[in-house]
XYZ file of C-alpha atoms in Angstrom:
629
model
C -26.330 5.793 13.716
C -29.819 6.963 14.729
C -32.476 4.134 14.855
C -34.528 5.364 11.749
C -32.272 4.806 9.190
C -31.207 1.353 10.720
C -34.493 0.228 11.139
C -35.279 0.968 6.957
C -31.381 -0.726 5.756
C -32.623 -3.744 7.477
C -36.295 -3.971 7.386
C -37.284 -7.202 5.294
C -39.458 -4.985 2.470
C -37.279 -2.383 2.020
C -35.133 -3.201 -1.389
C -32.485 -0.390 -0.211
C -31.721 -3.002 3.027
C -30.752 -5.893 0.422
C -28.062 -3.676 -1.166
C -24.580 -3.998 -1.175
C -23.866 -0.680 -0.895
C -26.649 1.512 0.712
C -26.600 4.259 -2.092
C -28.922 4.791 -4.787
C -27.848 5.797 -8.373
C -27.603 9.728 -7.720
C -26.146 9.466 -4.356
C -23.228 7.627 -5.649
C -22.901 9.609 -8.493
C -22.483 12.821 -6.337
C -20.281 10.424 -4.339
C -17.481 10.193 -7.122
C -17.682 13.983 -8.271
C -17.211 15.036 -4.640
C -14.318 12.307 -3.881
C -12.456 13.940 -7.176
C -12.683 16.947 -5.864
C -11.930 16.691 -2.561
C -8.543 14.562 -3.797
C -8.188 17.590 -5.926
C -8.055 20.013 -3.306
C -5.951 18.307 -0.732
C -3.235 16.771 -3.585
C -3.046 20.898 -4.870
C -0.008 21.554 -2.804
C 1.993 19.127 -5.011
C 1.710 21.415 -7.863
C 2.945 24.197 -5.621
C 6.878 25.489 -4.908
C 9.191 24.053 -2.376
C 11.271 26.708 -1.995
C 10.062 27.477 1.626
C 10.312 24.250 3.748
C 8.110 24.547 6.958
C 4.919 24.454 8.125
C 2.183 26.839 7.423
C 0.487 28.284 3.708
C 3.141 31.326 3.808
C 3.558 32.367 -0.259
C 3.801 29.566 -1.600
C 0.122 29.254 -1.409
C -0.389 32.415 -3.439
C 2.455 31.786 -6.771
C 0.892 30.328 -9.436
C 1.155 26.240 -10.104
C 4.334 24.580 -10.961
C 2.852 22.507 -13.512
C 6.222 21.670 -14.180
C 6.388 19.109 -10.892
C 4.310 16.588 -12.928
C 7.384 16.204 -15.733
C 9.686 15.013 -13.433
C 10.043 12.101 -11.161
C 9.384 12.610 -7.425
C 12.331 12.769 -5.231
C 12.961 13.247 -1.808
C 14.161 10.616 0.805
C 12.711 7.283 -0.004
C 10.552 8.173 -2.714
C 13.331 7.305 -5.572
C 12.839 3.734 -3.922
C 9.147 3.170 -4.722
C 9.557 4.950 -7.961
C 11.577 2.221 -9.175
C 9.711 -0.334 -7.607
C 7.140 1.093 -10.155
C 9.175 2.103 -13.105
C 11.145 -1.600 -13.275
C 7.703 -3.690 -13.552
C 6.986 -1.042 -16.091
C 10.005 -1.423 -18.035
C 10.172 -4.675 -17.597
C 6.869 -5.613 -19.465
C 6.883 -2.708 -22.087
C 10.340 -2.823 -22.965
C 11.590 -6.589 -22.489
C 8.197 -7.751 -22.736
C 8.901 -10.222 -19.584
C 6.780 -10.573 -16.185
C 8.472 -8.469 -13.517
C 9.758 -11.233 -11.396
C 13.309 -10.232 -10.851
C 15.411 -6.599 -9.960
C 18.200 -6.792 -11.580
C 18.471 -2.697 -10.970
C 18.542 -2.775 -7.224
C 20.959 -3.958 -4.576
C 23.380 -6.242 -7.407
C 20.087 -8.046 -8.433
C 16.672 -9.567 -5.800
C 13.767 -10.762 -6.398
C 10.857 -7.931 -7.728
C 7.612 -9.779 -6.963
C 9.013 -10.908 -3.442
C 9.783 -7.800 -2.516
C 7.509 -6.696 -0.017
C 7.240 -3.203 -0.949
C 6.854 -3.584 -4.413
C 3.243 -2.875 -5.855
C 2.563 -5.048 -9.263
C -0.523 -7.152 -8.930
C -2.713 -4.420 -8.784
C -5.135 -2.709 -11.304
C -3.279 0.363 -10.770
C -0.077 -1.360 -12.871
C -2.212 -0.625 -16.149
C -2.108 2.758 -15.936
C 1.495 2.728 -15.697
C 1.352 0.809 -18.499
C -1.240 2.953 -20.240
C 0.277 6.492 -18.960
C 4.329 5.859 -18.360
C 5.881 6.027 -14.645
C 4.975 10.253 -14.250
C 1.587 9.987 -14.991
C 1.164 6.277 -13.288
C 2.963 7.887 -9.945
C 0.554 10.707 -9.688
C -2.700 8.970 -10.562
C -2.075 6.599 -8.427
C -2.383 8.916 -5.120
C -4.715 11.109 -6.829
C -7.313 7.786 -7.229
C -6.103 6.857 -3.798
C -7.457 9.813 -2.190
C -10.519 9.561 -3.969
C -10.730 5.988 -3.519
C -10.304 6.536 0.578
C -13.126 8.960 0.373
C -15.584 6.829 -1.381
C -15.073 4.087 0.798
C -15.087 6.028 4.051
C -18.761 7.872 2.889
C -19.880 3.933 1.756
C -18.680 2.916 5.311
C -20.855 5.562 6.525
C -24.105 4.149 5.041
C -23.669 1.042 6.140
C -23.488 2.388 10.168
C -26.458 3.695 9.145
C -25.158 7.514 9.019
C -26.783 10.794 7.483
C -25.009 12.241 4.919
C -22.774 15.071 6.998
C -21.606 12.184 9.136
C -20.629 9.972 6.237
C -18.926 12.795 4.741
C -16.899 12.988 8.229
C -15.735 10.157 8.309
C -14.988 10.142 4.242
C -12.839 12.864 4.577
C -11.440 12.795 8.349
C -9.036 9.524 7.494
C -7.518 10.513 4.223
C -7.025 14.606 4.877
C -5.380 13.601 8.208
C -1.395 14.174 8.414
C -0.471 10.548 8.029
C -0.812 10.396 4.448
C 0.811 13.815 3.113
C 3.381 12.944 5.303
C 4.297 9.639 4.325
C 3.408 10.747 0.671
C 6.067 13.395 1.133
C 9.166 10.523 1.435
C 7.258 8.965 -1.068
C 6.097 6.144 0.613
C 3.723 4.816 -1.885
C 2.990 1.411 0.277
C 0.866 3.430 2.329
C -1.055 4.279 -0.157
C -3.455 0.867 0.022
C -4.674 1.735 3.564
C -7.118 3.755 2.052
C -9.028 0.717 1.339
C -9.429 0.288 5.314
C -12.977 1.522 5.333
C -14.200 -0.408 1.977
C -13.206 -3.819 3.744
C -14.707 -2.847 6.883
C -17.773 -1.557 5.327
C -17.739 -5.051 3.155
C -17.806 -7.314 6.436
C -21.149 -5.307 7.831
C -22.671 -5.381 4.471
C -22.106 -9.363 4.412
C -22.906 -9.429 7.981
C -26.267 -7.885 7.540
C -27.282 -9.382 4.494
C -26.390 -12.701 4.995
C -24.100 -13.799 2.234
C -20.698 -14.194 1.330
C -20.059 -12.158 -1.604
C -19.804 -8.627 -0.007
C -17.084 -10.602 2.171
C -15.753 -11.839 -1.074
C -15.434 -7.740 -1.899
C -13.993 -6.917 1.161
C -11.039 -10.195 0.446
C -10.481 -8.199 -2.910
C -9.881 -5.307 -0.875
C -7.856 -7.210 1.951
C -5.993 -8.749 -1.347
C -4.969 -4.863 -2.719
C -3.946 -3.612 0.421
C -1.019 -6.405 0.492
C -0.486 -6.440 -3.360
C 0.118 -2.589 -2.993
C 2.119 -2.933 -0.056
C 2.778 -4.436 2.912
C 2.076 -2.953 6.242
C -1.848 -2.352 5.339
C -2.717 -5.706 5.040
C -1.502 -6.577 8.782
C -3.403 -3.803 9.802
C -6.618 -4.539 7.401
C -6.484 -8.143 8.956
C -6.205 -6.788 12.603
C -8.853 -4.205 11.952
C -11.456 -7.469 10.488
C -10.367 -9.571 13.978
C -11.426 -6.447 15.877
C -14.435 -5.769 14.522
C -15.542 -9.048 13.812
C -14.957 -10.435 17.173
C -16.481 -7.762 19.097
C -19.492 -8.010 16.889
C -20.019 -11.679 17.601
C -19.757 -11.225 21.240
C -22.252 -7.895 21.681
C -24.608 -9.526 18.816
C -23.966 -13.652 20.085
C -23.902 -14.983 16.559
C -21.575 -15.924 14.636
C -22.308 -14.475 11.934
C -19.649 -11.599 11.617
C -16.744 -14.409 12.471
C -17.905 -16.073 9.520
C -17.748 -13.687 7.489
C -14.290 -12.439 8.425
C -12.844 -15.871 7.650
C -14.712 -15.337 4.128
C -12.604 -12.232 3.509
C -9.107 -14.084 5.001
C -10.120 -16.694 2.446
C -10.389 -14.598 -0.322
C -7.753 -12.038 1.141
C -4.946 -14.803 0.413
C -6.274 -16.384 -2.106
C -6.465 -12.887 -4.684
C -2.676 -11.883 -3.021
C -1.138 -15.386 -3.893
C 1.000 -14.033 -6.893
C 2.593 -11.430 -4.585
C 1.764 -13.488 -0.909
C 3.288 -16.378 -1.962
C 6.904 -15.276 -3.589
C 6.913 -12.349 -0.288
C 6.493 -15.399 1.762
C 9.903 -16.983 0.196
C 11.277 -13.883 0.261
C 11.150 -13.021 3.672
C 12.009 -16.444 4.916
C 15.135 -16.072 3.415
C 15.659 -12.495 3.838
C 14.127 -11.416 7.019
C 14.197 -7.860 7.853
C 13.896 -7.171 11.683
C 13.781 -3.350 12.390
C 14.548 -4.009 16.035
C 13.190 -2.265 19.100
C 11.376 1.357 18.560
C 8.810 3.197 21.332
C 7.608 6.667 21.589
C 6.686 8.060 25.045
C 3.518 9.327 25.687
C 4.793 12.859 25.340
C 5.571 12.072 22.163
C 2.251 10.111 21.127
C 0.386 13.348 21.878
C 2.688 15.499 19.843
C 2.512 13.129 17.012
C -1.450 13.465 17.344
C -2.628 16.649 18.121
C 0.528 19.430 17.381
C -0.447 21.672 14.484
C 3.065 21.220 13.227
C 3.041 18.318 11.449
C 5.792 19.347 8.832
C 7.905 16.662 7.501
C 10.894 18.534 8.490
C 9.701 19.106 12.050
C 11.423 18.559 15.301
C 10.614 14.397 15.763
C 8.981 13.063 18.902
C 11.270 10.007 18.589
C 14.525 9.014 16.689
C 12.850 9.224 13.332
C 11.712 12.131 11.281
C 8.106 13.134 11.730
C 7.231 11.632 8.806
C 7.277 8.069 10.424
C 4.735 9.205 13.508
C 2.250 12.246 12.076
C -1.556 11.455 12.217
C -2.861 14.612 12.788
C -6.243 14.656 15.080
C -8.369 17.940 14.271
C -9.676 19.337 17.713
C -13.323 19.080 15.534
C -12.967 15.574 15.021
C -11.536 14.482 18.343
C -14.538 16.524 19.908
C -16.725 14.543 17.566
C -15.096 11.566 18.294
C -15.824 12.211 22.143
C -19.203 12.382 20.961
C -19.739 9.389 19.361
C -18.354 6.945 22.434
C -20.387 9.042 24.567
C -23.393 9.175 22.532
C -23.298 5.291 20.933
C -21.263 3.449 22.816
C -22.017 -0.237 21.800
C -22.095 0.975 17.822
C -18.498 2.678 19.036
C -17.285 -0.202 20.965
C -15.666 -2.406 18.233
C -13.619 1.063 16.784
C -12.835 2.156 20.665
C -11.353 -1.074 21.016
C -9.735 -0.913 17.799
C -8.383 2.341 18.749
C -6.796 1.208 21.917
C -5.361 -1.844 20.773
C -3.192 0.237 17.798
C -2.431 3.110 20.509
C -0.754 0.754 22.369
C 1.212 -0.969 19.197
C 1.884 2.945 17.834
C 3.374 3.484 21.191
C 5.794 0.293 20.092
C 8.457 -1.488 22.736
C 7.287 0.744 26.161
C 8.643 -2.515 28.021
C 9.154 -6.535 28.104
C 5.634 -6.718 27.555
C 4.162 -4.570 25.324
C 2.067 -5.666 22.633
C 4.458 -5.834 19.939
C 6.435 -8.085 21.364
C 3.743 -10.909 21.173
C 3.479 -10.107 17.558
C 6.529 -10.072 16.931
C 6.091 -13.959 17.853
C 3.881 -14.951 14.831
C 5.100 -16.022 11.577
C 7.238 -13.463 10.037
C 6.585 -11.253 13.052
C 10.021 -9.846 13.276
C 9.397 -8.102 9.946
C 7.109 -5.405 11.872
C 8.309 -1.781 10.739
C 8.607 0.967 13.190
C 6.434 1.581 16.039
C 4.494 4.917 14.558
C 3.619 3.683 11.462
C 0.531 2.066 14.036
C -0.902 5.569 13.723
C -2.698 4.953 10.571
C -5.081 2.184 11.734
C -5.391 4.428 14.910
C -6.418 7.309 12.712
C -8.931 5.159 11.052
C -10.744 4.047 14.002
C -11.081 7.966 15.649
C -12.758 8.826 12.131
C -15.293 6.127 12.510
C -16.424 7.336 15.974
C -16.062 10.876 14.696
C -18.609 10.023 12.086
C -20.783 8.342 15.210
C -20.726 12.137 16.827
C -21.644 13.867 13.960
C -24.474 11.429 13.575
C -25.859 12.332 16.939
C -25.429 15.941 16.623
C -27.553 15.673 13.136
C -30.494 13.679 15.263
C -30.772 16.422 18.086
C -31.672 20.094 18.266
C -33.725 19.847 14.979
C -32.849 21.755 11.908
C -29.742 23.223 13.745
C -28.046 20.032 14.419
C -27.055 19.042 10.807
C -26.148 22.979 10.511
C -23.858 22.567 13.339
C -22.114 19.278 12.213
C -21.673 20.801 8.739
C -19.597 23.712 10.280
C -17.583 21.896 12.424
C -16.836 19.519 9.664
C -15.847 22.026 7.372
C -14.117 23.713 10.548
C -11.976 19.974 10.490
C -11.487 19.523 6.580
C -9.470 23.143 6.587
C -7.794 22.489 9.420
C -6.313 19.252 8.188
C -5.958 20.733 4.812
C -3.937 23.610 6.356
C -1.341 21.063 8.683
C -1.305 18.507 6.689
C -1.352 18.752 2.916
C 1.601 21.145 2.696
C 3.791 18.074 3.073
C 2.600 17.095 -0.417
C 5.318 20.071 -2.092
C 8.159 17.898 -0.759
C 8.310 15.054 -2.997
C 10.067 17.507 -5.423
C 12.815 18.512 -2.303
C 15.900 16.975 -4.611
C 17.564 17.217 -8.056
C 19.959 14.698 -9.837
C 22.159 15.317 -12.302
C 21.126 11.726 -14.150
C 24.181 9.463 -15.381
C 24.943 8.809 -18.769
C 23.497 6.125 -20.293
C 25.183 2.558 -20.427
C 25.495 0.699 -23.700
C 25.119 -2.067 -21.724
C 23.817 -3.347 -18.533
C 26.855 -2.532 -15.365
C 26.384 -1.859 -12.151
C 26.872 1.414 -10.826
C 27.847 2.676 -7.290
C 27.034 6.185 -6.049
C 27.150 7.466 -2.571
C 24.176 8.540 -1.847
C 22.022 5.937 -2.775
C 18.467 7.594 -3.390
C 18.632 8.069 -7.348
C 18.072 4.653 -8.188
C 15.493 5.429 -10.571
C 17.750 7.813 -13.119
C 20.029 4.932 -12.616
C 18.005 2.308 -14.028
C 16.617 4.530 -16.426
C 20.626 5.011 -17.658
C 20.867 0.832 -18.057
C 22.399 0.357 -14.776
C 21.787 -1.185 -11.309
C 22.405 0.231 -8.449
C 24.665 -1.493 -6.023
C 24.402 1.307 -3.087
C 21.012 0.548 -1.321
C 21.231 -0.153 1.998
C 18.903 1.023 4.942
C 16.563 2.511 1.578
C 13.747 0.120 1.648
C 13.936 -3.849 1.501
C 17.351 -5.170 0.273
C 19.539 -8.070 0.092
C 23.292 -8.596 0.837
C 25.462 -8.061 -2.007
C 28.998 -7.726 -0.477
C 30.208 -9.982 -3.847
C 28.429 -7.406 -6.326
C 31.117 -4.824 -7.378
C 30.300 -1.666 -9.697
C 32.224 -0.702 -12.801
C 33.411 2.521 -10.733
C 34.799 0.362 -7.626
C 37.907 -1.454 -7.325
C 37.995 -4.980 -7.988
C 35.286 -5.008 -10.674
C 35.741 -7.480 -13.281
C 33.102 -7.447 -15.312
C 29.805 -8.024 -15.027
C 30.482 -11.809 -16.379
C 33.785 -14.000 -16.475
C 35.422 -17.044 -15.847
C 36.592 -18.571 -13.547
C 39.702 -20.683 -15.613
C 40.736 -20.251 -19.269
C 38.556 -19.838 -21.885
C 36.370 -17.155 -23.822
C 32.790 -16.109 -22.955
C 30.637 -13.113 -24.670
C 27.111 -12.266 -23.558
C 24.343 -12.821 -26.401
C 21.469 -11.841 -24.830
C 20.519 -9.812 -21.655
C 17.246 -9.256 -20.127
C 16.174 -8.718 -16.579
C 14.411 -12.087 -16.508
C 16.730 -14.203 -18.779
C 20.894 -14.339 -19.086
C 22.209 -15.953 -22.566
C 25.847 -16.755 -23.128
C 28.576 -18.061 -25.536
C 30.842 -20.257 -23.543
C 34.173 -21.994 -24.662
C 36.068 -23.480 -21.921
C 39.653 -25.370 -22.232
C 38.761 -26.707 -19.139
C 35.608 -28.127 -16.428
C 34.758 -24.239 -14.699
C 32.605 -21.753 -13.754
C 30.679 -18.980 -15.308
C 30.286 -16.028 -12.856
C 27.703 -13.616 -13.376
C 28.129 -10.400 -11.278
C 24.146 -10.345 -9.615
C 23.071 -11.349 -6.925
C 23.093 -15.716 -6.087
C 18.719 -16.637 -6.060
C 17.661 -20.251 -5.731
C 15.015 -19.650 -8.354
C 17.317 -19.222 -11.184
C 17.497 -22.023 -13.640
C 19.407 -23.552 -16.277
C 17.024 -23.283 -19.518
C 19.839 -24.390 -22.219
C 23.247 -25.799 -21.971
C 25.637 -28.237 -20.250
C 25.846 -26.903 -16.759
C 24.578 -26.205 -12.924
C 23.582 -23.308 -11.003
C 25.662 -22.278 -7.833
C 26.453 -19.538 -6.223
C 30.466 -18.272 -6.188
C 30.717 -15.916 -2.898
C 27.544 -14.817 -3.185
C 27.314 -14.449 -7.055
C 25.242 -15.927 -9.585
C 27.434 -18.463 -11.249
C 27.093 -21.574 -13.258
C 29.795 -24.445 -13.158
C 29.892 -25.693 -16.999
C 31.891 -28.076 -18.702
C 35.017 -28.304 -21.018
C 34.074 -26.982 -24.737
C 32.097 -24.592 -27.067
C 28.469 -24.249 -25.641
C 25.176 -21.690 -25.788
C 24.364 -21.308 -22.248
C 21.086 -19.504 -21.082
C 20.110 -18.872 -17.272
C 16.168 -17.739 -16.422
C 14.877 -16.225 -13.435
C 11.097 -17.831 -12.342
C 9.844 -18.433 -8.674
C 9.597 -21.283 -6.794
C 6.287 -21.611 -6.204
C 4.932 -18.807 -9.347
C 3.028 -21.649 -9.981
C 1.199 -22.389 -7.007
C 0.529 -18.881 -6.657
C -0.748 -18.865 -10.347
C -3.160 -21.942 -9.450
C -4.378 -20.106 -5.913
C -4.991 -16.554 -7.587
C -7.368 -18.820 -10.630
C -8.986 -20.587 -7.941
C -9.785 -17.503 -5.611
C -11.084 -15.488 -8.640
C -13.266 -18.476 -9.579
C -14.538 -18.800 -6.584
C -15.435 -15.221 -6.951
C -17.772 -15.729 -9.513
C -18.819 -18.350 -8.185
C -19.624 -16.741 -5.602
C -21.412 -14.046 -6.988
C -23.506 -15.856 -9.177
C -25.178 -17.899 -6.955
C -25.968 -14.848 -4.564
C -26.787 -12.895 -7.731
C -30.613 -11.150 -7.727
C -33.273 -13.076 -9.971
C -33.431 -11.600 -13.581
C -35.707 -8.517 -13.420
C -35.602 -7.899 -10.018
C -33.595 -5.029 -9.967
C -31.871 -2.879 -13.046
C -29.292 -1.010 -11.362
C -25.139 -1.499 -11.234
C -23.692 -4.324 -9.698
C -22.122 -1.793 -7.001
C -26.414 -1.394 -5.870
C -27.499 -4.999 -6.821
C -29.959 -6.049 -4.116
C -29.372 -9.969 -2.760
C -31.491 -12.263 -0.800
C -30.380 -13.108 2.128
C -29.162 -16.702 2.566
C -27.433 -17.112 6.417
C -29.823 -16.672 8.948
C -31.963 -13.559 10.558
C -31.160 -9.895 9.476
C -32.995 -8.270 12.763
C -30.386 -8.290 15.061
C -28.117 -6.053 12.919
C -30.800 -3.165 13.015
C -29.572 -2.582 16.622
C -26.067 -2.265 15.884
């Protein structure tokens, strides 16, 4: 960032420097309108035909939209699993009017809040709720885009950065390969690591002005990008360290390492309702993906080859999809730039960049980095080694947007001229190798099952249409290796040998199901005889006994109740452990986010514009030191 506009964000009179966000009423305005668009442009391909798989525009560019695509659900490779991660929460509250906390569609029953994968406490829910699961899926990227773009050119402004360089680094993260790629399986928990540069640009805005609530922000934002998912919040948390540390050391205060434990606060205390249950979950469940590296052959393929099809030949044992992040020769030479040109402003993002190089490049040997993280708390649970790209992608956009910065402050009027090309030069190249990948989520068709009278489970070999299954009032008992799962070698499907129901007893006696729900089992029991009711889900220490003469045990891995001799009305409920500590956490974190914010609020009268532009004094300290960085 050139020295000007630092020297007017921080200077003590200037009521721009005690903004949260350094943009004024119009300039955010534009902001929005150009983020829609640009989501609009680079999403297009999804309304286009996937009859041609491969890179490149070919025809397909040129036939008219399949407007059709948006009636039907997504489907190709994993993206069946995260459309019923977002279709049973759905169903679950519309339909059975119950909080989503258990599956009983997936895997012969698991928990739905603890699964790591799952996105429910998020904003994003209600317009699933508003819209249905079609228009929920495709809004949700849609805003994503946008919201990556807005948060990237608000980033921007707080470096300091002219307009062309904000809009570089607005657009280089979210147009990059990484996303239409992982899109294209339908990986929908990548989705929340377009929040990256709104929680970095939160911890320099609280780091310059002095107070905790733009931290608080950036823990809402930290909060999301777990809530949504699960492998941007490791990231988002290793991104704050970096940053954060380095800051303290090049600016000695400790200022920024303040206000990164501000945003860990609020981080865990806003994800409790999904952080805590995912905590249980995985403790009892771990998921270890084992060893995976890519050579350095293959990191530079994964980086800079134009063909970044989903389809294309891999540069490791998984498809391309798992190691794309697509590095426009514009940006990289803008990136180049930027270390060159500001190298302490770059230092914290070169670092950054390094660090997530060497963790994208995954188990090279007995010490690579991964295997120390793999030695924290639920470290094992670390996904494959190119999904590291993304965070690596984000930190080459930042010091692409510091090269464009010092191309704008040299050579006069011809230096913003020149950036503007080569960004636009970057934007079509991305748009051209990467956002093709967006046709594929329509690759497959399923002939959907008929549907159940009642709930069964179902088993079908190919287990990537567990959405239509659900939808049909069945679970699906074939999901292994397709997302996060549980055993269920006990579970049996009404189309396997050896099914016998999906309830019975153990010894004599009669038993008819009264009530089903996904939350909440009721039963009419009589029983000559001391036995046990055997339900055929999954066995989860959080259900309970609400009604009825009985106690919950597990019979080979089923859910099962032992109940006595006689005529009884027996009802079983599904609730976490520890809902309610998570309940109590999420109450006090938003609390303290008013809290927060009202005693950092501007004096009445002081300023009239949106809370997104409210001006704060400054409460922690000197703000001169951050005009240098």
């Amino acid at each position: 960032m050139s020295q000007a506009p630092a020297a007017s964000v921080d200077s003590p009179t200037s009521n721009q420097g005690r903004r949260i966000f350094l943009l004024d009423r119009r300039e955010f305005a534009w902001v929005i309108v150009g983020s829609l668009v640009f989501a609009a442009v680079f999403f297009y391909p999804v309304l286009c035909d996937v009859i041609y798989l491969g890179p490149g525009l070919h025809d397909w560019l040129l036939a008219p939209p399949h407007f059709s695509n948006l009636t039907q659900v997504p489907n190709n490779n994993d993206a069946d699993l995260f459309d019923q991660l977002r279709w049973v929460p759905y169903y679950t509250l519309t339909h059975y009017h119950q909080w989503p906390f258990w599956n009983p569609y997936k895997c012969g029953g698991m928990s739905m809040i603890g699964n790591p994968e799952s996105g429910i406490v998020t904003p994003f829910l209600l317009i699933y709720l508003g819209g249905g699961l079609l228009a929920g899926i495709f809004l949700e990227i849609y805003l994503h885009i946008a919201i990556a773009f807005v948060g990237g050119y608000v980033l921007g402004r707080e470096l300091g950065l002219r307009p062309i360089a904000c809009v570089v680094l607005a657009g280089m993260f979210p147009s990059s390969s990484w996303l239409p790629l992982h899109i294209a399986f339908g990986h929908l928990n990548f989705l929340s690591a377009g929040y990256f540069p709104w929680i970095i640009a939160m911890l320099l805005a609280a780091c310059r002005l002095g107070q905790a609530f733009p931290a608080a922000i950036g823990g809402l934002f930290c909060a999301l990008a777990l809530t949504e998912g699960n492998y941007a919040f490791p990231w988002a948390v290793m991104l704050v360290a970096i940053v954060a540390t380095t800051l303290a050391v090049t600016t000695l205060s400790l200022r920024p390492l303040i206000m990164a434990a501000i945003i860990g606060a609020f981080a865990i205390t806003l994800s409790a309702l999904k952080l805590v249950p995912v905590e249980e979950m995985l403790r009892l469940h771990p998921r270890d993906f084992g060893a995976s590296w890519l050579s350095f052959n293959g990191a530079m393929t994964s980086l800079f080859s134009r063909d970044q099809d989903a389809y294309a030949p891999s540069p490791s044992v998984w498809y391309m999809v798992e190691y794309g992040g697509y590095l426009s020769a514009p940006f990289v030479a803008f990136a180049l730039a930027g270390i060159v040109a500001a190298p302490r402003r770059a230092l914290p993002f070169v670092l950054g960049g390094v660090v997530f190089f060497l963790l994208f490049r995954g188990d090279t040997g007995p010490h690579a980095l991964v295997t120390y993280l793999r030695e924290l708390p639920l470290g094992s649970n670390i996904g494959i080694c190119g999904r590291w790209v993304i965070p690596l992608v984000f930190c080459v956009g930042v010091l692409a947007a510091l090269g464009a910065q010092f191309l704008c402050d040299h050579w006069g009027r011809w230096g913003p001229r020149a950036a503007a090309v080569i960004l636009t030069i970057g934007l079509v190249d991305a748009w051209v190798v990467g956002s093709p990948n967006y046709r594929y989520l329509f690759h497959y068709h399923f002939d959907r099952p008929a549907v159940s009278a009642s709930f069964r489970q179902y088993w079908v070999e190919t287990p990537i249409f567990m959405t239509y299954i659900g939808q049909a009032n069945m679970g699906s008992v074939n999901c292994k290796a397709f997302g996060y799962y549980v055993p269920n070698d006990g579970i049996f499907a009404y189309n396997q040998p050896g099914y016998r129901g999906e309830y019975w007893l153990r010894g004599s006696g009669k038993v008819y199901q009264t009530k089903w729900s996904p939350n909440r089992l009721s039963f009419e029991v009589s029983a000559t005889a001391p036995t046990t009711l055997v339900i055929n889900q999954n066995f989860d220490y959080d259900w309970h006994l609400a009604s009825g003469n009985g106690k919950m045990t597990s019979d080979q891995g089923r859910l099962a109740v032992d109940v006595a001799a006689g005529h009884q009305q027996l009802t079983v409920y599904y609730r976490p452990q520890h809902i309610a500590l998570a309940v109590l956490m999420t109450l006090v974190g938003c609390l303290a986010f008013v809290l927060v914010w009202w005693w950092e609020r501007p004096p009445a009268g002081r300023d009239s514009v949106p809370l997104i532009l409210t001006t704060f004094p400054a409460r922690i300290g000197s703000n001169s030191r951050w005009s240098s960085f």
